[in-house]
Amino acid sequence: MDIIVTDDHDALSNKASEIILECIHQKPGSVLGLATGRTPVETYRKLVQAYEADRVDFSHVKVFHLDEYLGLDKDDSDSYSYYLHETLLDKVNLRKENIHLISERLLEKRRSLHHYDRLIDRNGGIDLQLLGIGSNGHIGFNEPDTDLYLDTHIAKLAKETIRTNRTLFNDKSKMPSKAITMGIRSVFKARRIILLASGPDKSDIMNDFIHSETITPSIPATFLKLHGNVTVIIDKAAAQKYLDKKGNDHDHIN
Ligand code: PGA
């Protein structure tokens, strides 16, 4: 795992967006796996800026969605579909047919959750998967548990996730208790994974995750240690405990 520590959230977002731009430049038909949550908002804003400055063409790019709440309409302003449309998809020249969002329609045909994984495979697999991390170590909505699901599935949200994510809801009473998420294998099949962590709330989990010498379903992110191409981009606030433990021997960018 490569670990890049940045001075602040802005530098983290710059670094992440530059990696995504480089991926698209090298392969104009790149398949991107998109995370949601607070952390990548600024990264997406920088991608939109790059598009507006004619630095990138999304017309051949394909995107897949990491996870979505269950029980929200896709047009609900608290859904992740809405979030992605607002932050990125509607602001660049992505083609409609290249946007693949997880939706309750997948559930209407019962066996079709695995169809999502097959759809990713049929599109050549994900070139670059962007991930955040929950303060409990979840990736996507693969929550700490005794077993982790391999493929796209319905997940029961952890209490901690519900508590944290509810604060972001416009209508807090609508916070769902379940979600659809890509599984560990779905994420793992990506050729490259970029995990972002920002802010002091992530300092404990990033210390536990990076220093963990085992892989454990109690910290789902530890499974990323088995993947050969993971870049962790972390700002100083989220890296504080990890750096305290490690000393100052780290890659550093401004
Ligand atoms: P956040 O969420 O970016 O809002 O911190 C990350 C996650 O839960 O995966």
Coordinates of N, CA, C and O and ligand atoms in Angstrom, one line a residue, residues 37-39 132-134 138 202, ligand 1:
G37 N -20.2 10.3 0.3 CA -19.8 10.7 1.6 C -19.1 12.1 1.5 O -19.0 12.7 0.4
R38 N -18.7 12.6 2.7 CA -18.2 14.0 2.7 C -16.8 14.0 2.0 O -16.5 15.0 1.4
T39 N -16.0 13.0 2.2 CA -14.6 13.1 1.8 C -14.3 13.4 0.4 O -13.5 14.3 0.1
G132 N -13.9 5.9 0.4 CA -13.7 6.5 1.7 C -13.5 5.4 2.8 O -13.5 4.2 2.4
I133 N -13.5 5.8 4.0 CA -13.4 4.8 5.1 C -14.3 5.3 6.2 O -14.3 6.5 6.5
G134 N -15.1 4.4 6.8 CA -15.9 4.8 7.9 C -15.1 4.9 9.2 O -14.0 4.2 9.2
H138 N -15.4 0.6 7.9 CA -16.1 0.1 6.8 C -15.6 0.7 5.5 O -15.1 1.8 5.4
K202 N -11.0 10.5 11.6 CA -10.5 9.3 11.0 C -9.2 8.9 11.6 O -8.6 7.9 11.1
Ligands
PGA1 P1 -17.3 10.3 4.9 O1 -17.7 8.7 4.8 O2 -16.5 10.6 3.6 O3 -18.6 11.0 5.0 O4 -16.4 10.4 6.1 C1 -16.8 7.8 4.4 C2 -17.4 6.4 4.6 O5 -18.3 6.2 5.4 O6 -17.0 5.5 3.8

